[in-house]
Amino acid sequence: QVQLVESGGGVVQAGGSLRLSCAASGFIFSTKNMGWFRQAPGKEREFVADISASGTSPIYADSAKGRFTISRDNAKSTVYLQMNSLKPEDTADYYCAMGWGSGRQYALGYNYWGQGTQVTVSS
């Protein structure tokens, strides 16, 4: 069965960096686009970034552009989210997801989700 396991979350001061990882199994990783979403307390889940199956054509939410970088290693079936210059408003649970191939900026474009990893940015 499909499994997505996130790791790398934690507590960091504003301006700091974190690298999230998502280890995937149960499907042919190299054929699926992968995304990162986040959900802050009391807010809806929002798109952060997506990367195509081949690792090209990443897309980012405006809030992530210039600070976050999504990447993937198809040999390791792992997708990453490098987050730099973190802000308190980046505090959220971060989820990786396996995509259908369309609707990449929308939750409906993904059919499997991980359990999430918590990121807290202190001011």
mmCIF file of C-alpha atoms in Angstrom:
data_model
loop_
_atom_site.group_PDB
_atom_site.id
_atom_site.type_symbol
_atom_site.label_atom_id
_atom_site.label_comp_id
_atom_site.label_asym_id
_atom_site.label_seq_id
_atom_site.Cartn_x
_atom_site.Cartn_y
_atom_site.Cartn_z
ATOM 1 C CA GLN A 1 0.000 0.000 0.000
ATOM 2 C CA VAL A 2 1.029 3.599 -0.501
ATOM 3 C CA GLN A 3 2.945 5.101 2.402
ATOM 4 C CA LEU A 4 4.281 8.610 2.759
ATOM 5 C CA VAL A 5 6.333 9.367 5.856
ATOM 6 C CA GLU A 6 7.446 12.915 6.580
ATOM 7 C CA SER A 7 10.343 13.856 8.814
ATOM 8 C CA GLY A 8 12.551 16.825 9.584
ATOM 9 C CA GLY A 9 10.143 19.105 11.368
ATOM 10 C CA GLY A 10 11.001 20.864 14.590
ATOM 11 C CA VAL A 11 11.344 24.168 16.347
ATOM 12 C CA VAL A 12 13.510 26.840 14.756
ATOM 13 C CA GLN A 13 14.028 30.550 15.284
ATOM 14 C CA ALA A 14 12.860 33.052 12.708
ATOM 15 C CA GLY A 15 15.407 33.327 9.921
ATOM 16 C CA GLY A 16 16.502 29.747 10.359
ATOM 17 C CA SER A 17 16.233 26.760 8.048
ATOM 18 C CA LEU A 18 14.752 23.285 8.045
ATOM 19 C CA ARG A 19 14.801 20.479 5.515
ATOM 20 C CA LEU A 20 11.750 18.269 5.392
ATOM 21 C CA SER A 21 11.879 14.810 3.864
ATOM 22 C CA CYS A 22 9.113 12.516 2.699
ATOM 23 C CA ALA A 23 9.933 8.866 2.152
ATOM 24 C CA ALA A 24 7.536 7.145 -0.222
ATOM 25 C CA SER A 25 6.736 3.494 -0.799
ATOM 26 C CA GLY A 26 4.074 1.298 -2.347
ATOM 27 C CA PHE A 27 4.008 2.910 -5.781
ATOM 28 C CA ILE A 28 6.329 3.785 -8.652
ATOM 29 C CA PHE A 29 7.647 7.018 -7.232
ATOM 30 C CA SER A 30 9.295 8.214 -10.442
ATOM 31 C CA THR A 31 5.947 8.355 -12.246
ATOM 32 C CA LYS A 32 4.123 10.673 -9.821
ATOM 33 C CA ASN A 33 4.265 14.367 -9.129
ATOM 34 C CA MET A 34 4.708 15.095 -5.428
ATOM 35 C CA GLY A 35 3.537 18.042 -3.416
ATOM 36 C CA TRP A 36 3.919 19.705 -0.051
ATOM 37 C CA PHE A 37 1.015 21.334 1.753
ATOM 38 C CA ARG A 38 0.737 22.880 5.177
ATOM 39 C CA GLN A 39 -1.981 23.524 7.695
ATOM 40 C CA ALA A 40 -1.726 26.018 10.501
ATOM 41 C CA PRO A 41 -3.972 25.803 13.577
ATOM 42 C CA GLY A 42 -7.451 27.019 12.750
ATOM 43 C CA LYS A 43 -6.684 27.417 9.059
ATOM 44 C CA GLU A 44 -7.337 25.422 5.927
ATOM 45 C CA ARG A 45 -4.682 23.257 4.352
ATOM 46 C CA GLU A 46 -2.760 25.254 1.770
ATOM 47 C CA PHE A 47 -0.480 24.426 -1.120
ATOM 48 C CA VAL A 48 3.240 25.031 -0.662
ATOM 49 C CA ALA A 49 5.097 23.413 -3.571
ATOM 50 C CA ASP A 50 4.946 20.647 -6.135
ATOM 51 C CA ILE A 51 7.500 18.900 -8.286
ATOM 52 C CA SER A 52 6.853 16.908 -11.425
ATOM 53 C CA ALA A 53 7.660 13.225 -11.738
ATOM 54 C CA SER A 54 10.904 13.930 -13.588
ATOM 55 C CA GLY A 55 12.012 16.563 -11.102
ATOM 56 C CA THR A 56 11.566 19.476 -13.436
ATOM 57 C CA SER A 57 8.953 22.219 -13.446
ATOM 58 C CA PRO A 58 8.548 22.900 -9.741
ATOM 59 C CA ILE A 59 5.749 25.250 -8.754
ATOM 60 C CA TYR A 60 5.465 27.239 -5.557
ATOM 61 C CA ALA A 61 2.919 29.177 -3.599
ATOM 62 C CA ASP A 62 3.681 32.875 -3.503
ATOM 63 C CA SER A 63 4.491 32.524 0.203
ATOM 64 C CA ALA A 64 7.203 29.975 -0.613
ATOM 65 C CA LYS A 65 8.829 31.543 -3.650
ATOM 66 C CA GLY A 66 12.418 32.554 -3.080
ATOM 67 C CA ARG A 67 12.620 30.853 0.326
ATOM 68 C CA PHE A 68 11.611 27.223 -0.186
ATOM 69 C CA THR A 69 12.993 24.682 -2.637
ATOM 70 C CA ILE A 70 11.337 21.397 -3.494
ATOM 71 C CA SER A 71 13.454 18.568 -4.854
ATOM 72 C CA ARG A 72 13.294 14.835 -5.241
ATOM 73 C CA ASP A 73 15.562 11.818 -5.456
ATOM 74 C CA ASN A 74 13.793 9.170 -7.499
ATOM 75 C CA ALA A 75 16.451 6.590 -6.652
ATOM 76 C CA LYS A 76 15.586 7.020 -2.968
ATOM 77 C CA SER A 77 11.845 7.568 -3.496
ATOM 78 C CA THR A 78 12.106 10.700 -1.421
ATOM 79 C CA VAL A 79 10.917 14.258 -1.878
ATOM 80 C CA TYR A 80 12.402 17.162 0.051
ATOM 81 C CA LEU A 81 11.415 20.653 1.034
ATOM 82 C CA GLN A 82 14.276 22.962 1.920
ATOM 83 C CA MET A 83 12.925 25.903 3.868
ATOM 84 C CA ASN A 84 15.117 28.952 4.417
ATOM 85 C CA SER A 85 14.479 32.347 5.985
ATOM 86 C CA LEU A 86 11.655 30.884 8.016
ATOM 87 C CA LYS A 87 9.042 33.181 9.468
ATOM 88 C CA PRO A 88 6.640 32.685 12.388
ATOM 89 C CA GLU A 89 3.797 32.531 9.848
ATOM 90 C CA ASP A 90 5.386 29.381 8.410
ATOM 91 C CA THR A 91 4.402 27.561 11.602
ATOM 92 C CA ALA A 92 2.168 24.656 10.581
ATOM 93 C CA ASP A 93 1.925 20.939 10.091
ATOM 94 C CA TYR A 94 3.535 20.073 6.764
ATOM 95 C CA TYR A 95 2.231 17.237 4.625
ATOM 96 C CA CYS A 96 3.574 15.566 1.539
ATOM 97 C CA ALA A 97 1.209 14.087 -0.988
ATOM 98 C CA MET A 98 1.228 11.987 -4.142
ATOM 99 C CA GLY A 99 -0.404 13.675 -7.079
ATOM 100 C CA TRP A 100 -2.705 12.652 -9.908
ATOM 101 C CA GLY A 101 -0.714 14.717 -12.399
ATOM 102 C CA SER A 102 -3.126 17.626 -12.718
ATOM 103 C CA GLY A 103 -4.461 20.258 -10.378
ATOM 104 C CA ARG A 104 -1.037 20.482 -8.824
ATOM 105 C CA GLN A 105 -1.838 23.520 -6.695
ATOM 106 C CA TYR A 106 -5.000 22.051 -5.224
ATOM 107 C CA ALA A 107 -5.559 19.395 -2.576
ATOM 108 C CA LEU A 108 -7.971 17.607 -4.931
ATOM 109 C CA GLY A 109 -4.989 17.016 -7.193
ATOM 110 C CA TYR A 110 -3.540 14.530 -4.691
ATOM 111 C CA ASN A 111 -4.825 11.149 -3.649
ATOM 112 C CA TYR A 112 -2.456 10.008 -0.906
ATOM 113 C CA TRP A 113 -1.180 11.975 2.054
ATOM 114 C CA GLY A 114 1.359 11.523 4.783
ATOM 115 C CA GLN A 115 0.684 12.045 8.484
ATOM 116 C CA GLY A 116 2.514 15.338 8.605
ATOM 117 C CA THR A 117 5.461 16.819 10.426
ATOM 118 C CA GLN A 118 5.203 19.842 12.686
ATOM 119 C CA VAL A 119 7.199 22.994 12.061
ATOM 120 C CA THR A 120 7.284 25.745 14.659
ATOM 121 C CA VAL A 121 9.059 29.016 13.965
ATOM 122 C CA SER A 122 9.635 31.182 17.012
ATOM 123 C CA SER A 123 10.050 34.936 16.801
#
